[in-house]
XYZ file of C-alpha atoms in Angstrom:
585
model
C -39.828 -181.173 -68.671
C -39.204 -182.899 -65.553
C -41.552 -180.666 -63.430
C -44.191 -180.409 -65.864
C -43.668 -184.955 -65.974
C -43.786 -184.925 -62.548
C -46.943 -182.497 -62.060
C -49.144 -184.776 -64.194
C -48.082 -187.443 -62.341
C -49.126 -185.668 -59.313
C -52.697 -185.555 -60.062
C -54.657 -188.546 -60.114
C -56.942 -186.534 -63.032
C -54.965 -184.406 -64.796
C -57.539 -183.585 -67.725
C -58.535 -179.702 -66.350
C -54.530 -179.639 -66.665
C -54.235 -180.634 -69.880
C -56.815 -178.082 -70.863
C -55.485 -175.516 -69.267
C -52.137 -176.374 -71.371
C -53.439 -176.902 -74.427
C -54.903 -173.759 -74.244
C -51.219 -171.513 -73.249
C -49.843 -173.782 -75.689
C -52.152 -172.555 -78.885
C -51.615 -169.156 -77.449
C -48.289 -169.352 -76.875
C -47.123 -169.807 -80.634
C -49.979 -168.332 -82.085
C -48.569 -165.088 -80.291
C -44.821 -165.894 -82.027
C -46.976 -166.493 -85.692
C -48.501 -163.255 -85.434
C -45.240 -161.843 -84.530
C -43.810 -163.354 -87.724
C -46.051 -161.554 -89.591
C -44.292 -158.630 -89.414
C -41.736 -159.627 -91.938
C -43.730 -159.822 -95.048
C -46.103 -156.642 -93.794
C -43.365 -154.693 -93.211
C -41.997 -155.789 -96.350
C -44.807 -154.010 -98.156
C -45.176 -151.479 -96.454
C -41.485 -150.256 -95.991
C -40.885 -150.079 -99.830
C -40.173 -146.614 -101.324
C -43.727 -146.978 -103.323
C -45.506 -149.110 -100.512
C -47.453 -152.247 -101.855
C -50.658 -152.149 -99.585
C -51.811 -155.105 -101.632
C -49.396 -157.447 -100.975
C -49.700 -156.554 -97.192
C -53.288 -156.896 -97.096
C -53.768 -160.643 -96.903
C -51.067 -160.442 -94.062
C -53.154 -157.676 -92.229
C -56.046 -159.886 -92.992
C -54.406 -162.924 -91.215
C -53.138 -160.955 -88.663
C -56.608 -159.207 -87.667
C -57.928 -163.157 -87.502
C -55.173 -164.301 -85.111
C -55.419 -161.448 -82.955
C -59.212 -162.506 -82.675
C -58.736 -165.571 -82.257
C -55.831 -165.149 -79.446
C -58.393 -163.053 -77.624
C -60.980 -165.382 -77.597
C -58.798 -167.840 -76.561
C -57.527 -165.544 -73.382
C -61.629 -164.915 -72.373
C -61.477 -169.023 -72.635
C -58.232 -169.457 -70.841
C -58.527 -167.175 -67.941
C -61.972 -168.908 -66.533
C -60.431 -172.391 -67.216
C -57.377 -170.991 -65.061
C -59.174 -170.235 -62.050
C -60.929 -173.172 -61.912
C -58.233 -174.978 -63.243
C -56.539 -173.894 -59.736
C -59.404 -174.751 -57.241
C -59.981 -177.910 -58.360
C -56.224 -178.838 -59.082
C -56.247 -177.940 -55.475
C -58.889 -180.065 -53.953
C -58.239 -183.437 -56.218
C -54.815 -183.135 -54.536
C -55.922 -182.976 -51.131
C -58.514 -185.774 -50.859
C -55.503 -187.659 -53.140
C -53.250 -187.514 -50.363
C -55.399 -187.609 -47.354
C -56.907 -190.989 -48.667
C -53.009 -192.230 -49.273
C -52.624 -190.820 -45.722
C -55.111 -193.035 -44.282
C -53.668 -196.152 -45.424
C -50.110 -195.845 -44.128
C -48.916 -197.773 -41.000
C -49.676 -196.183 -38.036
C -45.314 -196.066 -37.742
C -45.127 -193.663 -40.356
C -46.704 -190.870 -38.151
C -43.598 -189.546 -36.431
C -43.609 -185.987 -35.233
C -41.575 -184.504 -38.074
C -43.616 -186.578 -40.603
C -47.441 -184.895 -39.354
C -45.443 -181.670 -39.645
C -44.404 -182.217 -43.022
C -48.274 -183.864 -43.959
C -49.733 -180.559 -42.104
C -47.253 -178.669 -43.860
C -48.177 -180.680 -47.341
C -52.000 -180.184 -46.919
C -52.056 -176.755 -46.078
C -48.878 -175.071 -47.981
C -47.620 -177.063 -50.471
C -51.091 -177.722 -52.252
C -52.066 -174.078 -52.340
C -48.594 -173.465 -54.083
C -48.631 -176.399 -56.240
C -52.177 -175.045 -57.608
C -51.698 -171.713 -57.633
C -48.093 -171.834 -59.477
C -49.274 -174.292 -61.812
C -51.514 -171.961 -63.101
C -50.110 -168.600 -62.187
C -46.898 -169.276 -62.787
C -46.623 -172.463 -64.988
C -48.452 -170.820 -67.738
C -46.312 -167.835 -68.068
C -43.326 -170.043 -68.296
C -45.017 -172.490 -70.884
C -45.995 -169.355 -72.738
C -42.396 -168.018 -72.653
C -40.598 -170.951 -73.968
C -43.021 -171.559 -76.859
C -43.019 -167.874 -77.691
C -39.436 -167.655 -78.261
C -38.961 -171.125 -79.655
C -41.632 -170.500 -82.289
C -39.720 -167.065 -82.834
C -36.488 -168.978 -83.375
C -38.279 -171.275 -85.975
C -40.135 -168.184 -87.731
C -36.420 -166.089 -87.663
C -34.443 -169.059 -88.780
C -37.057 -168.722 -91.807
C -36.123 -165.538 -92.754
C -32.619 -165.303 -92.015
C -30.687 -168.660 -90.787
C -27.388 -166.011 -89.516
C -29.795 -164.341 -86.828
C -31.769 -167.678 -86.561
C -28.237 -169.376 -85.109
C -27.719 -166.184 -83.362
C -30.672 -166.632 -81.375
C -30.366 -170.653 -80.756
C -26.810 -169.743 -79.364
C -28.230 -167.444 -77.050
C -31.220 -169.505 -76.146
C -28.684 -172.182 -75.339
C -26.501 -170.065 -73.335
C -29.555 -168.330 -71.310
C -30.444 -172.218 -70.731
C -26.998 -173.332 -69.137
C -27.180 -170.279 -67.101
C -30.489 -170.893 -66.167
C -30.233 -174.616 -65.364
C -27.190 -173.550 -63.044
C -28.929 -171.000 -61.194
C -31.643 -173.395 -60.869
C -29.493 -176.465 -59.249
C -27.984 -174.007 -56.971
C -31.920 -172.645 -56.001
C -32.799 -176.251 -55.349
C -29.871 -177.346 -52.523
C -30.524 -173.781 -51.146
C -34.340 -175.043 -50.927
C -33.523 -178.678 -49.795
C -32.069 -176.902 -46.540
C -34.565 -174.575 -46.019
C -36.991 -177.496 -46.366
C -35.014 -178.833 -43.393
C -34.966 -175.685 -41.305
C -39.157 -175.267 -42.342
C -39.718 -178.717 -41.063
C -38.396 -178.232 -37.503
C -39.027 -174.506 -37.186
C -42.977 -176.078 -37.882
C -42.161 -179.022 -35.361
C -41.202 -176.630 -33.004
C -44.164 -174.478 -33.495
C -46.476 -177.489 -32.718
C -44.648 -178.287 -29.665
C -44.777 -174.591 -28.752
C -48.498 -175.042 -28.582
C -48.845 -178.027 -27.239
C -46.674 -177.045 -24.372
C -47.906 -173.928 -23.379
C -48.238 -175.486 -19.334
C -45.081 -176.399 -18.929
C -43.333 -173.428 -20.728
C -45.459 -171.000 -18.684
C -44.726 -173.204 -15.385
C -40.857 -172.877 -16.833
C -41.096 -168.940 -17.422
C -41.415 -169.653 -21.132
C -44.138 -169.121 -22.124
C -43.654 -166.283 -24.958
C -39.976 -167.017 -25.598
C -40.550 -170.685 -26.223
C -38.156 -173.583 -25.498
C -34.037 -173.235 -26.395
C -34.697 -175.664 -28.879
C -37.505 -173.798 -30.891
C -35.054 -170.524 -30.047
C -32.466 -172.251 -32.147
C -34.605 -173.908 -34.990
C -35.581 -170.217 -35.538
C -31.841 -168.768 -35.951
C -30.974 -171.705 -38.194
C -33.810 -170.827 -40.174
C -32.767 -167.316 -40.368
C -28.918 -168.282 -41.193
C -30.155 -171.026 -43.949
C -32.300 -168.356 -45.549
C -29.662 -165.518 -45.604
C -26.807 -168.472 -47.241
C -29.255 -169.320 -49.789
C -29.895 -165.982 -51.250
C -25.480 -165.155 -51.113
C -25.526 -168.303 -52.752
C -28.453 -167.485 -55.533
C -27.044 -164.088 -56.130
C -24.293 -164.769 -58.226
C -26.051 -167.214 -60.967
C -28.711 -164.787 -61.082
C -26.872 -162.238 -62.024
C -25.141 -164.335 -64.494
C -28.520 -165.487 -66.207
C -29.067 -161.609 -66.697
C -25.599 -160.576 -67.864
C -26.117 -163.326 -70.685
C -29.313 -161.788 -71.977
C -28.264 -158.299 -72.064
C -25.007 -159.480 -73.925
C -27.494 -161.223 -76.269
C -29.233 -157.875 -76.764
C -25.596 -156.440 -78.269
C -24.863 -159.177 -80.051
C -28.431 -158.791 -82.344
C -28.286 -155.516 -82.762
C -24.350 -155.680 -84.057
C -25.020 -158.482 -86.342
C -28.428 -156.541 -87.320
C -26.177 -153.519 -87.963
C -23.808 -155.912 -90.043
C -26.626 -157.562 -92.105
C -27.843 -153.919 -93.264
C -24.987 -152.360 -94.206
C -23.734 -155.431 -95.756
C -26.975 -155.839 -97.779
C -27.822 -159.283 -97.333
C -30.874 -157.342 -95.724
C -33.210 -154.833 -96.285
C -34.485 -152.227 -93.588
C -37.655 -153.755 -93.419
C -36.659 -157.058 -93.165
C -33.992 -155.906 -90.365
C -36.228 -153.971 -88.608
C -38.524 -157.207 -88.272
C -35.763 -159.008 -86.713
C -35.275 -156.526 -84.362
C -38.401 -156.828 -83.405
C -38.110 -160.215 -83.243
C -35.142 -160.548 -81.292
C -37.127 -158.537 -78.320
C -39.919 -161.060 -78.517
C -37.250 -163.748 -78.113
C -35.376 -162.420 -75.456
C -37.812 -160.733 -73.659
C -39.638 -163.595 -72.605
C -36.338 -165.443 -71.719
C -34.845 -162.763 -69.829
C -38.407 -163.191 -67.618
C -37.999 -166.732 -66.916
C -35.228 -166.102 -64.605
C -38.170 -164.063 -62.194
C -40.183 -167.192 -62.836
C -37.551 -169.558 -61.863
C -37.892 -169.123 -58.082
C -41.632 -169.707 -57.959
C -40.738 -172.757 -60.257
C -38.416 -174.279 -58.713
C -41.044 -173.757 -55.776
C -43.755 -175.439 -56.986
C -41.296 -177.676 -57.860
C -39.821 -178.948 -54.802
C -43.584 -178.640 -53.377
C -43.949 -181.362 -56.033
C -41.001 -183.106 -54.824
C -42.407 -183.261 -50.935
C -45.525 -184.328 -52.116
C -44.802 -187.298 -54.222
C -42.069 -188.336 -50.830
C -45.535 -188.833 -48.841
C -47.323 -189.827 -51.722
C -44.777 -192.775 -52.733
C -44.774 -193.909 -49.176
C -45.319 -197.905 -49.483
C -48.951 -198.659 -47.821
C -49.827 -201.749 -46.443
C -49.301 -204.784 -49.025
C -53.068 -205.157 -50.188
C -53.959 -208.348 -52.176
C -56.559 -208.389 -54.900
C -58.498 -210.900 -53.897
C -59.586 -210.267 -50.471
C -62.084 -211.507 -48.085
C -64.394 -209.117 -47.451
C -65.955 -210.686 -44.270
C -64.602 -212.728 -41.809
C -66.714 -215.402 -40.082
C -67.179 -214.625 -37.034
C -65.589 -212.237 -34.598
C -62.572 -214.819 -32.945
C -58.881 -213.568 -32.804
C -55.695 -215.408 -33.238
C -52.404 -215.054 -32.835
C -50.282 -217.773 -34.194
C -46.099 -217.483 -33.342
C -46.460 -214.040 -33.646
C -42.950 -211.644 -33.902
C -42.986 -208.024 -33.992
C -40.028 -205.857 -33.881
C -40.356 -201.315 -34.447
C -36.979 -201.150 -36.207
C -34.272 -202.666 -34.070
C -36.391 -202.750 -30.645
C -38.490 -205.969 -30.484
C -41.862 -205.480 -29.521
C -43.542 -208.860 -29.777
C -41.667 -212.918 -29.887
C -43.681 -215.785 -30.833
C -46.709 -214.724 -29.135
C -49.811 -217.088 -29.874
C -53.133 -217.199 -27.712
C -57.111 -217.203 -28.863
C -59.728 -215.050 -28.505
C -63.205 -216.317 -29.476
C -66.288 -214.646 -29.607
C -68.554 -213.438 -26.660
C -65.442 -213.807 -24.861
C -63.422 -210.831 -22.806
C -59.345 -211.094 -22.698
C -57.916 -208.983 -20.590
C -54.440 -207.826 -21.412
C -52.028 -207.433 -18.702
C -47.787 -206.267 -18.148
C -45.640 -204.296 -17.565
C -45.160 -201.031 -19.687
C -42.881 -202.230 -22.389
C -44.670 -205.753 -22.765
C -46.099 -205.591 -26.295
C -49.821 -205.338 -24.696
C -50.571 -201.990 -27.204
C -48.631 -203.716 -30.007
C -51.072 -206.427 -29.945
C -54.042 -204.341 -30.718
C -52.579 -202.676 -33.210
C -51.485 -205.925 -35.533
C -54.944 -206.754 -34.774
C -56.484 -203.368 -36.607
C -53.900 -204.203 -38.992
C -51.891 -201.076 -38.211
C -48.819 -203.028 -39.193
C -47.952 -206.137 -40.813
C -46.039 -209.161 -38.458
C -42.839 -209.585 -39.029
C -43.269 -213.551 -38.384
C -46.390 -215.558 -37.771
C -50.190 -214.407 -38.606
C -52.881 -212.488 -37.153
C -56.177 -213.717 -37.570
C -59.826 -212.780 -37.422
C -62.767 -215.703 -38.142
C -59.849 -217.580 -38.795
C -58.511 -215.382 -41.416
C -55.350 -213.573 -42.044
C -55.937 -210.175 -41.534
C -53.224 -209.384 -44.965
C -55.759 -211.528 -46.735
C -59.029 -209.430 -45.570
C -59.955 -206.094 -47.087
C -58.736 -203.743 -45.193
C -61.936 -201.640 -44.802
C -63.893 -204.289 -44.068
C -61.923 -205.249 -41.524
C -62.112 -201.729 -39.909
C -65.444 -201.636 -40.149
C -65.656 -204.603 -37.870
C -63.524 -202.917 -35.631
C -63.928 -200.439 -32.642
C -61.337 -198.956 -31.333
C -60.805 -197.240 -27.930
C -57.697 -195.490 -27.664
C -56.191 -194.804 -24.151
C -55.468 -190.586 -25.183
C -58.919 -190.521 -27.066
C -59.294 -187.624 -29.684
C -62.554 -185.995 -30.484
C -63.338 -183.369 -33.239
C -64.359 -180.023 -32.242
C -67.783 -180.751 -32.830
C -70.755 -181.713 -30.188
C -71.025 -184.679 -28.795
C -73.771 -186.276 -31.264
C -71.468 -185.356 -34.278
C -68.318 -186.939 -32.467
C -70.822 -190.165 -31.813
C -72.137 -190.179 -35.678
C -68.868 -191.071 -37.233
C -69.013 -194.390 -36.209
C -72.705 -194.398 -37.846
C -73.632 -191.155 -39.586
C -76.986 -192.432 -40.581
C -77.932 -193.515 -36.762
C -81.639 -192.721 -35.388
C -82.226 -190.728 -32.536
C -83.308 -193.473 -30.354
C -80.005 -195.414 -32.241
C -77.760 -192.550 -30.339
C -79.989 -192.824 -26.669
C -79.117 -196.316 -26.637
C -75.695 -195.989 -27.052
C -74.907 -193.286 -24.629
C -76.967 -195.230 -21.678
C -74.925 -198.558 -22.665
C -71.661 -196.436 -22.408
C -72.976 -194.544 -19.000
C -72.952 -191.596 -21.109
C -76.343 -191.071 -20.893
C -75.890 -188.948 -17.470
C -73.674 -186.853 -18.552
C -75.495 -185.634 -21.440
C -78.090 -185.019 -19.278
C -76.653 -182.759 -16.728
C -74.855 -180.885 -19.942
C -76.752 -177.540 -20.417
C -77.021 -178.132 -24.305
C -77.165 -182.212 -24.095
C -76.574 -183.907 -27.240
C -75.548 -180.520 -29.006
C -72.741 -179.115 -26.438
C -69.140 -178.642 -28.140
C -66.796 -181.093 -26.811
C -63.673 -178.024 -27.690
C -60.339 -178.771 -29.796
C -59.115 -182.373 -29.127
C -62.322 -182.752 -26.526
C -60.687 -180.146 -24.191
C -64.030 -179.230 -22.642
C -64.565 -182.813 -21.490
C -62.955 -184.201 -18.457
C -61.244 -187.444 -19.252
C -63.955 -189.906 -18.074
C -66.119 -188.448 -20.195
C -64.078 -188.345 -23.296
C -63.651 -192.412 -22.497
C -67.684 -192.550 -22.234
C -67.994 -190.960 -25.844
C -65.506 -193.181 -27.290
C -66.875 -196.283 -26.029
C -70.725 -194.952 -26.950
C -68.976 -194.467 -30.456
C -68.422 -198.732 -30.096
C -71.944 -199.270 -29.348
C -72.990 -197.175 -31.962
C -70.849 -198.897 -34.891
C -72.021 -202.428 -33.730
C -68.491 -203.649 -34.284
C -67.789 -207.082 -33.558
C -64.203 -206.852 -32.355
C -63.870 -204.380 -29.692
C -60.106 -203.156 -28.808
C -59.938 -201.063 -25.978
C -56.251 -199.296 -24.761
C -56.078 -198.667 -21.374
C -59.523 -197.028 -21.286
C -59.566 -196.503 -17.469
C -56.243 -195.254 -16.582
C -56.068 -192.446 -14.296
C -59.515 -191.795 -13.529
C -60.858 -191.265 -10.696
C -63.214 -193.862 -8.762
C -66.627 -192.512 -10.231
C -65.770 -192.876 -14.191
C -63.786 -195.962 -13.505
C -66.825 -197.700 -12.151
C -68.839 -195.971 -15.162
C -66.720 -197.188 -18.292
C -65.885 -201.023 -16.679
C -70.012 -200.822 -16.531
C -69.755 -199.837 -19.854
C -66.674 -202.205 -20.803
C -69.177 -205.190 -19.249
C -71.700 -204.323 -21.113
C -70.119 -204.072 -24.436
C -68.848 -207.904 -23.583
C -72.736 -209.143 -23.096
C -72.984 -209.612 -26.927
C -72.209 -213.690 -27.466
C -71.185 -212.502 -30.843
C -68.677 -209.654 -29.679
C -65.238 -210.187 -28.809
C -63.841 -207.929 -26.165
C -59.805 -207.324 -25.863
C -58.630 -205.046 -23.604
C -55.408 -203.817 -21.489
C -56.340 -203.663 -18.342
C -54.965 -202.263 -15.618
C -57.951 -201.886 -12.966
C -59.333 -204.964 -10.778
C -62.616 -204.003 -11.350
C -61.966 -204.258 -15.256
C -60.029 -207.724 -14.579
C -63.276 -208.951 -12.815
C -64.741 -208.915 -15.619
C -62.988 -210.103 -18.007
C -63.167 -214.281 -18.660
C -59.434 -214.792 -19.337
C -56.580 -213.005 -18.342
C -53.033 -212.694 -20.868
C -50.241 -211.997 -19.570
C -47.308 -210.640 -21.197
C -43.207 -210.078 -20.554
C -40.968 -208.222 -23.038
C -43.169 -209.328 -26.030
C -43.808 -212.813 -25.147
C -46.948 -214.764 -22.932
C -45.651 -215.708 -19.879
C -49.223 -216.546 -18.122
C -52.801 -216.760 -19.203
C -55.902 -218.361 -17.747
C -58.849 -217.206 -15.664
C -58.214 -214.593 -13.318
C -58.911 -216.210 -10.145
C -56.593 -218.828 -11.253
C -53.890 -216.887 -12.378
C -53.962 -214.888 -8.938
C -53.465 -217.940 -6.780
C -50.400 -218.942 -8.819
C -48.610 -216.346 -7.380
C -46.736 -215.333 -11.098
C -45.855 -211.921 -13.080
C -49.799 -211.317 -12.794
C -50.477 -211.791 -9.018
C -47.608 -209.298 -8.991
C -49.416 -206.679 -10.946
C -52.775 -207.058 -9.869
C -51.540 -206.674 -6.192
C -49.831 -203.397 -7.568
C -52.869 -202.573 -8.990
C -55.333 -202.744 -5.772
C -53.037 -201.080 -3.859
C -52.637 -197.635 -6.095
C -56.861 -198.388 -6.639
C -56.859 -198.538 -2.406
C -54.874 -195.174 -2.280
C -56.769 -193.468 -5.710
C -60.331 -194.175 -3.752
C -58.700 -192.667 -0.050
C -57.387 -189.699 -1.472
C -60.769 -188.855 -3.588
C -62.554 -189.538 0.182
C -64.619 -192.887 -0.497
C -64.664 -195.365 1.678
C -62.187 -198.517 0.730
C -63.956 -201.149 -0.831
């Protein structure tokens, strides 16, 4: 009951579901009715001067039900396919839109393994068992209970007979079952890394070849794979035994019918017919029962699938409150005694500064100095754990969330593009945007060039990730993506690291001209002069707290932590632009 609970409760419409159940249901003891039948036909028929007219309204009834059951199957088995691809594809948009609204936090390695894992594996079993297997085992259950109600009719002694069995076969069962699921919990385990592993096997494929290990994989992955093995092996030693239990109690419940059958008879409390009924009945019974143990595995499958699924899908989102703003003001930023900590390592301590619009910050430290942090309790990625965030003067926990994102560009420092072409990667900022909409975005981004020395332009595929696309150009893409959305916050992560002189000079172009907008407000980490040129204000930041900010002319002649660093940075800019061979500046 708790699986079949917990699978409604999966599925934010579960009405194709309840169809589909309804449906095995009806069958299910209209299948142990007809069964029942036999006692009064063969009643009539068995008799030494057979009594065809008292049978025939049973044969009557009978010929109806069987009708009707087969309608019901041409009904049912449609219903159960599509029951299965639509079970299937609620599910997935129901978790990837949960997905989307998690904190950024939650996406650890071992957690996108167990999402890819979820998305892929665990909602093609869920839907598939559900129907494939979850209707067998709602059919067996309500077969043999209504054949327990229908024998306990005719004869209460084989009636108790039967619940005593039923109850045994359900101990046994429920035992073999717990055991199942702490075998399954560890293989979950082993699954998870063995799939981590895999990822990083990918992923890695440079450095293991480099390393010589290239087809044999890390040690790590090497030993992720024999605990997997060993998990496995203990699980079904540790399976075998209940199993086998399960099985020994229905073929013990076989001998026990047919000796209290055999009793009955020659006692005469019943007559051959009636006996031979129960016989027939008891097969019915058991039958089903003794199959439930071959459904239990791909039960207690689906239901642990279950069980991973609701883990993600229970996952506390960002606190949401019902009234929200849905606009903010205008396009200013403020931090007010702002304190940020990722579990026990602080991140951010009472940082507060203001941003307002048409106006560039620049954000500047050491790594480790809360400068990413900052943009991401601006997009809201998580919540402050002191102090307020604000946008048009706003607390970002009181604005809707996708309103806020959809005044909001960001430009990640490792930017990601779909394996599309470059004019689909641009539209998802703005699917609907014109032609001439998309021109004027790449030639404010400095993309425009590029696209035209690309043998298919606008249409060539940027590869998995954007692998066909050196770096600088993946930056020019994601800041034509900005221009394109018309966002008026635009948060920009190190967009110009380690590139070389030529798409440096293209994307601060393209930075500056993003910051031309009075009504735009421009945030970014900076870690290139020429970006720091143009930026109007400089912030500084030290182990999560402001130590300097002002102009950066100013903030150079004071000699302080960001002198310091923008020395450092000329110098490795001096020694980037002599080994590419152009002249110092």
């Amino acid at each position: 009951m708790t699986l079949i609970f917990n699978l409604f409760k999966l599925w934010p419409n579960p009405s194709l579901l309840i169809r589909l159940g309804f449906l095995q249901a009806v069958m299910a003891v209209l299948q142990g009715l007809l069964l029942g039948l036999l006692v009064p036909i063969l009643d009539a028929l068995l008799k030494s001067q057979p009594d065809f007219a008292m049978a025939m309204p049973w044969l009557y009834a009978g010929a109806a039900g069987l009708v009707l059951y087969g309608l019901l199957s041409l009904i049912a088995t449609p219903v159960g396919f599509a029951a299965s691809g639509e079970l299937a594809a609620q599910l997935r948009l129901h978790l990837m839109r949960h997905v989307g609204i998690l904190p950024l936090g939650w996406f650890t390695t071992e957690r996108k393994a167990r999402l890819a894992r979820a998305v892929t594996e665990d909602v093609s079993h869920i839907a598939h068992l559900a129907v494939v297997t979850g209707g067998p085992a709602l059919t067996s259950m309500l077969v043999s209970a209504t054949i327990l109600i229908v024998t306990l009719a005719v004869d209460w002694r084989m009636g108790l007979l039967f619940a005593g069995i039923g109850l045994v076969a359900f101990l046994a069962l429920r035992r073999s079952s717990r055991i199942a699921d702490e075998a399954v919990i560890l293989l979950e385990k082993a699954n998870t890394e063995v799939a981590g592993r895999a990822i990083e096997f990918g992923q890695a494929q440079p450095v293991l070849r480099a390393a010589g290990l290239g087809e044999t994989g890390s040690s790590l992955m090497r030993a992720s794979l024999e605990a997997h093995r060993r998990v496995y092996r203990e699980g079904m030693n540790r399976s075998m035994e209940p199993d086998l239990t399960f099985t020994g109690v229905i073929v013990a419940g076989v001998a026990a019918v047919v000796v209290l059958g055999a009793y009955l008879l020659v006692e005469g409390s019943t007559t051959v017919a009636t006996t031979v009924a129960l016989l027939v009945l008891a097969v019915r019974f058991l039958e089903p029962l003794g199959g439930l143990i071959d459904l239990n595995g791909a039960l207690r499958e689906m239901d642990n699938s279950i069980k991973r699924l609701m883990a993600i899908l229970e996952t506390p989102t960002l606190p949401q409150k019902p009234n929200t703003v849905l606009k903010p003001g205008d396009a200013s930023i403020e931090f007010s005694d702002v304190s940020f900590a990722y579990g026990d390592r602080r991140a951010l301590a009472d940082v507060s500064f203001r941003c307002a619009p048409g106006e560039t910050t620049a954000l500047v430290g050491p790594s480790g100095s809360g400068k990413t942090t900052v943009i991401r309790l601006i997009a809201r990625f998580f919540d402050v754990d002191r102090g307020a965030v604000r946008v048009g003067g706003i607390d970002v926990r009181d604005l809707d969330q996708e309103a806020l994102m959809d005044d909001i560009a960001i430009i990640f420092q490792d930017v990601y593009l779909f394996n599309d072409t470059i004019e689909n990667n641009l539209r998802l900022a703005r699917p609907d945007a014109t032609a001439q909409d998309l021109a004027e975005a790449a030639r404010a981004a400095c993309l425009d060039e590029i696209i035209e020395r690309l043998p298919d332009g606008w249409n060539t595929q940027v590869g998995e990730g954007g692998a066909q696309l050196s770096g600088g150009e993946r930056q020019r893409v994601s800041i034509a993506r900005a221009f394109l959305k018309q966002a008026r916050i635009v948060l920009i992560d190190e967009a110009s690291s380690a590139l070389d002189p030529e798409n440096e000079q293209a994307i601060s172009q393209a930075i500056a001209n993003l910051a031309r907008d009075a009504e735009r407000t421009v945030i970014v980490i900076a870690h290139r002069p020429t970006t720091l040129a143009a930026a109007d204000r400089v912030i500084a930041l030290d182990a999560g707290q402001v130590v300097e900010t002002g102009p950066t002319a100013e903030l150079r002649r004071a000699g302080g932590v960001f002198a310091r660093l923008y020395d450092q940075y000329e110098q490795a800019r001096q020694w980037r632009i002599g080994e590419a061979g152009f002249p110092p500046a």
